[in-house]
């Protein structure tokens, strides 16, 4: 319990004890002036009854005020819960909208990248085809050039060979192997004689 509630209960208990102790004095009949009339009644009982009515009115007012505050708190709690729910829904919708927007942007970026990639690939294919054609042309030109140079070198070599080497004698009938070896040995001896 709250300290205020305990204090009120303690005061009411003390008043009840006071009324019980002084009941005989409070219940003596006297002349009471009610402004418009005078009556014979116990003044203490009238004062206690009036005090009790005031306390009862205060109690009813306090209960009514707490009930109204409780209802206001409950309605404020409902409003807060509704506002929180709406805020959560708004956040979810914002997150969903951002997610959709990011997906759209990513899709656009992917489309642009694939288009650019296709453009680059087609350009690379075109350029590689051009380079391959040029390389094939250069290879054929080089082959022609090499063939011409090879023919020129062969012609020059045959001219040099014709100038340098005497014409070979006509082929004789095959001699035996022993004669050939003897002839070779004789030629080698002559060659060594010339050298030394």
PDB file of C-alpha atoms in Angstrom:
ATOM      1  CA  UNK A   1       0.000   0.000   0.000  1.00  0.00           C
ATOM      2  CA  UNK A   2       0.974   3.563  -0.533  1.00  0.00           C
ATOM      3  CA  UNK A   3       2.011   5.780   2.344  1.00  0.00           C
ATOM      4  CA  UNK A   4      -0.877   8.167   1.643  1.00  0.00           C
ATOM      5  CA  UNK A   5      -3.438   5.348   1.918  1.00  0.00           C
ATOM      6  CA  UNK A   6      -1.922   4.192   5.208  1.00  0.00           C
ATOM      7  CA  UNK A   7      -2.049   7.759   6.558  1.00  0.00           C
ATOM      8  CA  UNK A   8      -5.740   8.135   5.667  1.00  0.00           C
ATOM      9  CA  UNK A   9      -6.597   4.774   7.254  1.00  0.00           C
ATOM     10  CA  UNK A  10      -4.708   5.762  10.430  1.00  0.00           C
ATOM     11  CA  UNK A  11      -6.572   9.129  10.670  1.00  0.00           C
ATOM     12  CA  UNK A  12      -9.941   7.383  10.172  1.00  0.00           C
ATOM     13  CA  UNK A  13      -9.120   4.850  12.897  1.00  0.00           C
ATOM     14  CA  UNK A  14      -8.123   7.668  15.303  1.00  0.00           C
ATOM     15  CA  UNK A  15     -11.372   9.540  14.503  1.00  0.00           C
ATOM     16  CA  UNK A  16     -13.443   6.385  15.075  1.00  0.00           C
ATOM     17  CA  UNK A  17     -11.713   5.847  18.431  1.00  0.00           C
ATOM     18  CA  UNK A  18     -12.361   9.513  19.357  1.00  0.00           C
ATOM     19  CA  UNK A  19     -16.055   9.180  18.404  1.00  0.00           C
ATOM     20  CA  UNK A  20     -16.471   5.998  20.412  1.00  0.00           C
ATOM     21  CA  UNK A  21     -14.788   7.488  23.475  1.00  0.00           C
ATOM     22  CA  UNK A  22     -16.831  10.729  23.289  1.00  0.00           C
ATOM     23  CA  UNK A  23     -20.137   9.272  22.071  1.00  0.00           C
ATOM     24  CA  UNK A  24     -22.097  10.260  25.155  1.00  0.00           C
ATOM     25  CA  UNK A  25     -21.049  13.893  24.833  1.00  0.00           C
ATOM     26  CA  UNK A  26     -21.728  13.903  21.107  1.00  0.00           C
ATOM     27  CA  UNK A  27     -25.177  12.331  21.458  1.00  0.00           C
ATOM     28  CA  UNK A  28     -26.567  14.885  24.000  1.00  0.00           C
ATOM     29  CA  UNK A  29     -29.574  16.703  22.615  1.00  0.00           C
ATOM     30  CA  UNK A  30     -29.375  20.482  22.241  1.00  0.00           C
ATOM     31  CA  UNK A  31     -30.937  23.299  20.330  1.00  0.00           C
ATOM     32  CA  UNK A  32     -29.409  23.497  16.850  1.00  0.00           C
ATOM     33  CA  UNK A  33     -29.905  26.635  14.684  1.00  0.00           C
ATOM     34  CA  UNK A  34     -30.351  25.788  10.979  1.00  0.00           C
ATOM     35  CA  UNK A  35     -30.547  29.476   9.905  1.00  0.00           C
ATOM     36  CA  UNK A  36     -34.189  29.263   8.840  1.00  0.00           C
ATOM     37  CA  UNK A  37     -35.305  27.160  11.790  1.00  0.00           C
ATOM     38  CA  UNK A  38     -34.223  25.767  15.158  1.00  0.00           C
ATOM     39  CA  UNK A  39     -34.469  22.075  16.066  1.00  0.00           C
ATOM     40  CA  UNK A  40     -33.677  19.874  19.046  1.00  0.00           C
ATOM     41  CA  UNK A  41     -31.024  17.256  18.010  1.00  0.00           C
ATOM     42  CA  UNK A  42     -27.667  15.923  19.094  1.00  0.00           C
ATOM     43  CA  UNK A  43     -25.130  18.399  17.667  1.00  0.00           C
ATOM     44  CA  UNK A  44     -22.229  15.899  17.715  1.00  0.00           C
ATOM     45  CA  UNK A  45     -24.170  13.354  15.661  1.00  0.00           C
ATOM     46  CA  UNK A  46     -25.078  16.055  13.107  1.00  0.00           C
ATOM     47  CA  UNK A  47     -21.430  17.199  12.843  1.00  0.00           C
ATOM     48  CA  UNK A  48     -20.176  13.603  12.548  1.00  0.00           C
ATOM     49  CA  UNK A  49     -22.856  12.816   9.954  1.00  0.00           C
ATOM     50  CA  UNK A  50     -21.968  15.952   7.967  1.00  0.00           C
ATOM     51  CA  UNK A  51     -18.264  15.030   8.201  1.00  0.00           C
ATOM     52  CA  UNK A  52     -19.108  11.484   7.080  1.00  0.00           C
ATOM     53  CA  UNK A  53     -21.069  12.846   4.108  1.00  0.00           C
ATOM     54  CA  UNK A  54     -18.126  15.107   3.174  1.00  0.00           C
ATOM     55  CA  UNK A  55     -15.665  12.196   3.490  1.00  0.00           C
ATOM     56  CA  UNK A  56     -17.990   9.974   1.437  1.00  0.00           C
ATOM     57  CA  UNK A  57     -18.256  12.663  -1.253  1.00  0.00           C
ATOM     58  CA  UNK A  58     -14.455  13.042  -1.270  1.00  0.00           C
ATOM     59  CA  UNK A  59     -14.081   9.257  -1.522  1.00  0.00           C
ATOM     60  CA  UNK A  60     -16.552   9.067  -4.435  1.00  0.00           C
ATOM     61  CA  UNK A  61     -14.821  12.000  -6.150  1.00  0.00           C
ATOM     62  CA  UNK A  62     -11.393  10.356  -5.672  1.00  0.00           C
ATOM     63  CA  UNK A  63     -12.631   7.014  -7.030  1.00  0.00           C
ATOM     64  CA  UNK A  64     -14.313   8.782  -9.973  1.00  0.00           C
ATOM     65  CA  UNK A  65     -11.146  10.790 -10.694  1.00  0.00           C
ATOM     66  CA  UNK A  66      -8.934   7.678 -10.521  1.00  0.00           C
ATOM     67  CA  UNK A  67     -11.376   5.825 -12.786  1.00  0.00           C
ATOM     68  CA  UNK A  68     -11.322   8.664 -15.303  1.00  0.00           C
ATOM     69  CA  UNK A  69      -7.512   8.827 -15.134  1.00  0.00           C
ATOM     70  CA  UNK A  70      -7.405   5.046 -15.543  1.00  0.00           C
ATOM     71  CA  UNK A  71      -9.704   5.284 -18.578  1.00  0.00           C
ATOM     72  CA  UNK A  72      -7.583   8.073 -20.035  1.00  0.00           C
ATOM     73  CA  UNK A  73      -4.430   6.043 -19.450  1.00  0.00           C
ATOM     74  CA  UNK A  74      -6.081   3.032 -21.066  1.00  0.00           C
ATOM     75  CA  UNK A  75      -7.189   5.069 -24.097  1.00  0.00           C
ATOM     76  CA  UNK A  76      -3.743   6.689 -24.300  1.00  0.00           C
ATOM     77  CA  UNK A  77      -2.184   3.217 -24.122  1.00  0.00           C
ATOM     78  CA  UNK A  78      -4.481   2.037 -26.928  1.00  0.00           C
ATOM     79  CA  UNK A  79      -3.611   5.089 -28.994  1.00  0.00           C
ATOM     80  CA  UNK A  80       0.085   4.548 -28.319  1.00  0.00           C
ATOM     81  CA  UNK A  81      -0.226   0.893 -29.250  1.00  0.00           C
ATOM     82  CA  UNK A  82      -2.123   1.841 -32.416  1.00  0.00           C
ATOM     83  CA  UNK A  83       0.465   4.516 -33.228  1.00  0.00           C
ATOM     84  CA  UNK A  84       3.281   2.026 -32.612  1.00  0.00           C
ATOM     85  CA  UNK A  85       1.546  -0.496 -34.834  1.00  0.00           C
ATOM     86  CA  UNK A  86       1.091   2.140 -37.538  1.00  0.00           C
ATOM     87  CA  UNK A  87       4.742   3.199 -37.157  1.00  0.00           C
ATOM     88  CA  UNK A  88       5.827  -0.442 -37.446  1.00  0.00           C
ATOM     89  CA  UNK A  89       3.678  -0.860 -40.537  1.00  0.00           C
ATOM     90  CA  UNK A  90       5.077   2.374 -41.972  1.00  0.00           C
ATOM     91  CA  UNK A  91       8.614   1.160 -41.259  1.00  0.00           C
ATOM     92  CA  UNK A  92       7.840  -2.175 -42.867  1.00  0.00           C
ATOM     93  CA  UNK A  93       6.337  -0.461 -45.898  1.00  0.00           C
ATOM     94  CA  UNK A  94       9.350   1.871 -46.108  1.00  0.00           C
ATOM     95  CA  UNK A  95      11.718  -1.080 -45.860  1.00  0.00           C
ATOM     96  CA  UNK A  96       9.694  -2.923 -48.489  1.00  0.00           C
ATOM     97  CA  UNK A  97       9.701   0.155 -50.738  1.00  0.00           C
ATOM     98  CA  UNK A  98      13.470   0.553 -50.280  1.00  0.00           C
ATOM     99  CA  UNK A  99      13.964  -3.142 -50.974  1.00  0.00           C
ATOM    100  CA  UNK A 100      11.885  -2.897 -54.162  1.00  0.00           C
ATOM    101  CA  UNK A 101      13.712   0.252 -55.239  1.00  0.00           C
ATOM    102  CA  UNK A 102      17.098  -1.391 -54.624  1.00  0.00           C
ATOM    103  CA  UNK A 103      15.978  -4.440 -56.607  1.00  0.00           C
ATOM    104  CA  UNK A 104      14.870  -2.208 -59.483  1.00  0.00           C
ATOM    105  CA  UNK A 105      18.162  -0.324 -59.436  1.00  0.00           C
ATOM    106  CA  UNK A 106      20.167  -3.553 -59.295  1.00  0.00           C
ATOM    107  CA  UNK A 107      18.132  -4.911 -62.198  1.00  0.00           C
ATOM    108  CA  UNK A 108      18.813  -1.736 -64.192  1.00  0.00           C
ATOM    109  CA  UNK A 109      22.532  -1.945 -63.361  1.00  0.00           C
ATOM    110  CA  UNK A 110      22.634  -5.613 -64.366  1.00  0.00           C
ATOM    111  CA  UNK A 111      20.848  -4.785 -67.633  1.00  0.00           C
ATOM    112  CA  UNK A 112      23.240  -1.926 -68.353  1.00  0.00           C
ATOM    113  CA  UNK A 113      26.251  -4.104 -67.525  1.00  0.00           C
ATOM    114  CA  UNK A 114      25.019  -6.937 -69.728  1.00  0.00           C
ATOM    115  CA  UNK A 115      24.369  -4.475 -72.591  1.00  0.00           C
ATOM    116  CA  UNK A 116      27.810  -2.927 -72.170  1.00  0.00           C
ATOM    117  CA  UNK A 117      29.380  -6.373 -71.954  1.00  0.00           C
ATOM    118  CA  UNK A 118      27.626  -7.441 -75.152  1.00  0.00           C
ATOM    119  CA  UNK A 119      28.763  -4.233 -76.874  1.00  0.00           C
ATOM    120  CA  UNK A 120      32.339  -4.797 -75.726  1.00  0.00           C
ATOM    121  CA  UNK A 121      32.259  -8.450 -76.777  1.00  0.00           C
ATOM    122  CA  UNK A 122      30.913  -7.579 -80.225  1.00  0.00           C
ATOM    123  CA  UNK A 123      33.556  -4.842 -80.573  1.00  0.00           C
ATOM    124  CA  UNK A 124      36.283  -7.282 -79.471  1.00  0.00           C
ATOM    125  CA  UNK A 125      34.992  -9.889 -81.924  1.00  0.00           C
ATOM    126  CA  UNK A 126      34.963  -7.321 -84.739  1.00  0.00           C
ATOM    127  CA  UNK A 127      38.449  -6.107 -83.882  1.00  0.00           C
ATOM    128  CA  UNK A 128      39.805  -9.638 -83.479  1.00  0.00           C
ATOM    129  CA  UNK A 129      38.324 -10.539 -86.897  1.00  0.00           C
ATOM    130  CA  UNK A 130      40.026  -7.482 -88.412  1.00  0.00           C
ATOM    131  CA  UNK A 131      43.315  -8.368 -86.683  1.00  0.00           C
ATOM    132  CA  UNK A 132      43.042 -11.997 -87.813  1.00  0.00           C
ATOM    133  CA  UNK A 133      42.421 -10.851 -91.398  1.00  0.00           C
ATOM    134  CA  UNK A 134      45.422  -8.516 -91.243  1.00  0.00           C
ATOM    135  CA  UNK A 135      47.576 -11.261 -89.727  1.00  0.00           C
ATOM    136  CA  UNK A 136      46.500 -13.696 -92.457  1.00  0.00           C
ATOM    137  CA  UNK A 137      47.273 -11.053 -95.077  1.00  0.00           C
ATOM    138  CA  UNK A 138      50.684 -10.394 -93.484  1.00  0.00           C
ATOM    139  CA  UNK A 139      51.364 -14.126 -93.263  1.00  0.00           C
ATOM    140  CA  UNK A 140      50.563 -14.606 -96.955  1.00  0.00           C
ATOM    141  CA  UNK A 141      52.682 -11.558 -97.847  1.00  0.00           C
ATOM    142  CA  UNK A 142      55.539 -12.934 -95.755  1.00  0.00           C
ATOM    143  CA  UNK A 143      55.186 -16.361 -97.362  1.00  0.00           C
ATOM    144  CA  UNK A 144      55.268 -14.722-100.818  1.00  0.00           C
ATOM    145  CA  UNK A 145      58.260 -12.603 -99.807  1.00  0.00           C
ATOM    146  CA  UNK A 146      60.067 -15.642 -98.385  1.00  0.00           C
ATOM    147  CA  UNK A 147      59.307 -17.639-101.540  1.00  0.00           C
ATOM    148  CA  UNK A 148      60.621 -14.816-103.737  1.00  0.00           C
ATOM    149  CA  UNK A 149      63.712 -14.423-101.549  1.00  0.00           C
ATOM    150  CA  UNK A 150      64.242 -18.179-101.510  1.00  0.00           C
ATOM    151  CA  UNK A 151      64.042 -18.271-105.315  1.00  0.00           C
ATOM    152  CA  UNK A 152      66.418 -15.316-105.582  1.00  0.00           C
ATOM    153  CA  UNK A 153      68.853 -16.952-103.122  1.00  0.00           C
ATOM    154  CA  UNK A 154      68.656 -20.241-105.006  1.00  0.00           C
ATOM    155  CA  UNK A 155      69.260 -18.448-108.293  1.00  0.00           C
ATOM    156  CA  UNK A 156      72.225 -16.582-106.782  1.00  0.00           C
ATOM    157  CA  UNK A 157      73.595 -19.787-105.278  1.00  0.00           C
ATOM    158  CA  UNK A 158      73.242 -21.639-108.551  1.00  0.00           C
ATOM    159  CA  UNK A 159      75.040 -18.784-110.322  1.00  0.00           C
ATOM    160  CA  UNK A 160      77.817 -18.809-107.717  1.00  0.00           C
ATOM    161  CA  UNK A 161      78.021 -22.557-107.856  1.00  0.00           C
ATOM    162  CA  UNK A 162      78.216 -22.481-111.625  1.00  0.00           C
ATOM    163  CA  UNK A 163      81.065 -19.987-111.447  1.00  0.00           C
ATOM    164  CA  UNK A 164      82.950 -21.746-108.670  1.00  0.00           C
ATOM    165  CA  UNK A 165      82.675 -25.419-109.507  1.00  0.00           C
ATOM    166  CA  UNK A 166      83.937 -26.854-112.727  1.00  0.00           C
ATOM    167  CA  UNK A 167      81.515 -29.009-114.595  1.00  0.00           C
ATOM    168  CA  UNK A 168      81.522 -32.585-113.423  1.00  0.00           C
ATOM    169  CA  UNK A 169      82.739 -35.290-115.706  1.00  0.00           C
ATOM    170  CA  UNK A 170      80.220 -37.639-117.126  1.00  0.00           C
ATOM    171  CA  UNK A 171      79.434 -40.577-114.950  1.00  0.00           C
ATOM    172  CA  UNK A 172      81.572 -43.570-115.656  1.00  0.00           C
ATOM    173  CA  UNK A 173      80.662 -47.085-115.187  1.00  0.00           C
ATOM    174  CA  UNK A 174      80.818 -48.224-111.679  1.00  0.00           C
ATOM    175  CA  UNK A 175      84.136 -49.427-110.641  1.00  0.00           C
ATOM    176  CA  UNK A 176      84.701 -51.977-108.074  1.00  0.00           C
ATOM    177  CA  UNK A 177      84.914 -51.089-104.484  1.00  0.00           C
ATOM    178  CA  UNK A 178      88.572 -51.929-104.178  1.00  0.00           C
ATOM    179  CA  UNK A 179      89.449 -49.621-107.033  1.00  0.00           C
ATOM    180  CA  UNK A 180      87.471 -46.832-105.436  1.00  0.00           C
ATOM    181  CA  UNK A 181      89.243 -47.247-102.132  1.00  0.00           C
ATOM    182  CA  UNK A 182      92.594 -47.229-103.839  1.00  0.00           C
ATOM    183  CA  UNK A 183      91.678 -44.144-105.796  1.00  0.00           C
ATOM    184  CA  UNK A 184      90.519 -42.342-102.608  1.00  0.00           C
ATOM    185  CA  UNK A 185      93.720 -43.240-100.821  1.00  0.00           C
ATOM    186  CA  UNK A 186      95.784 -41.919-103.695  1.00  0.00           C
ATOM    187  CA  UNK A 187      93.828 -38.678-103.745  1.00  0.00           C
ATOM    188  CA  UNK A 188      94.301 -38.221-100.016  1.00  0.00           C
ATOM    189  CA  UNK A 189      98.035 -38.776-100.318  1.00  0.00           C
ATOM    190  CA  UNK A 190      98.247 -36.205-103.076  1.00  0.00           C
ATOM    191  CA  UNK A 191      96.287 -33.749-101.041  1.00  0.00           C
ATOM    192  CA  UNK A 192      98.587 -34.216 -98.041  1.00  0.00           C
ATOM    193  CA  UNK A 193     101.616 -33.812-100.253  1.00  0.00           C
ATOM    194  CA  UNK A 194     100.309 -30.514-101.550  1.00  0.00           C
ATOM    195  CA  UNK A 195      99.674 -29.289 -98.065  1.00  0.00           C
ATOM    196  CA  UNK A 196     103.060 -30.187 -96.644  1.00  0.00           C
TER     197      UNK A 196
END
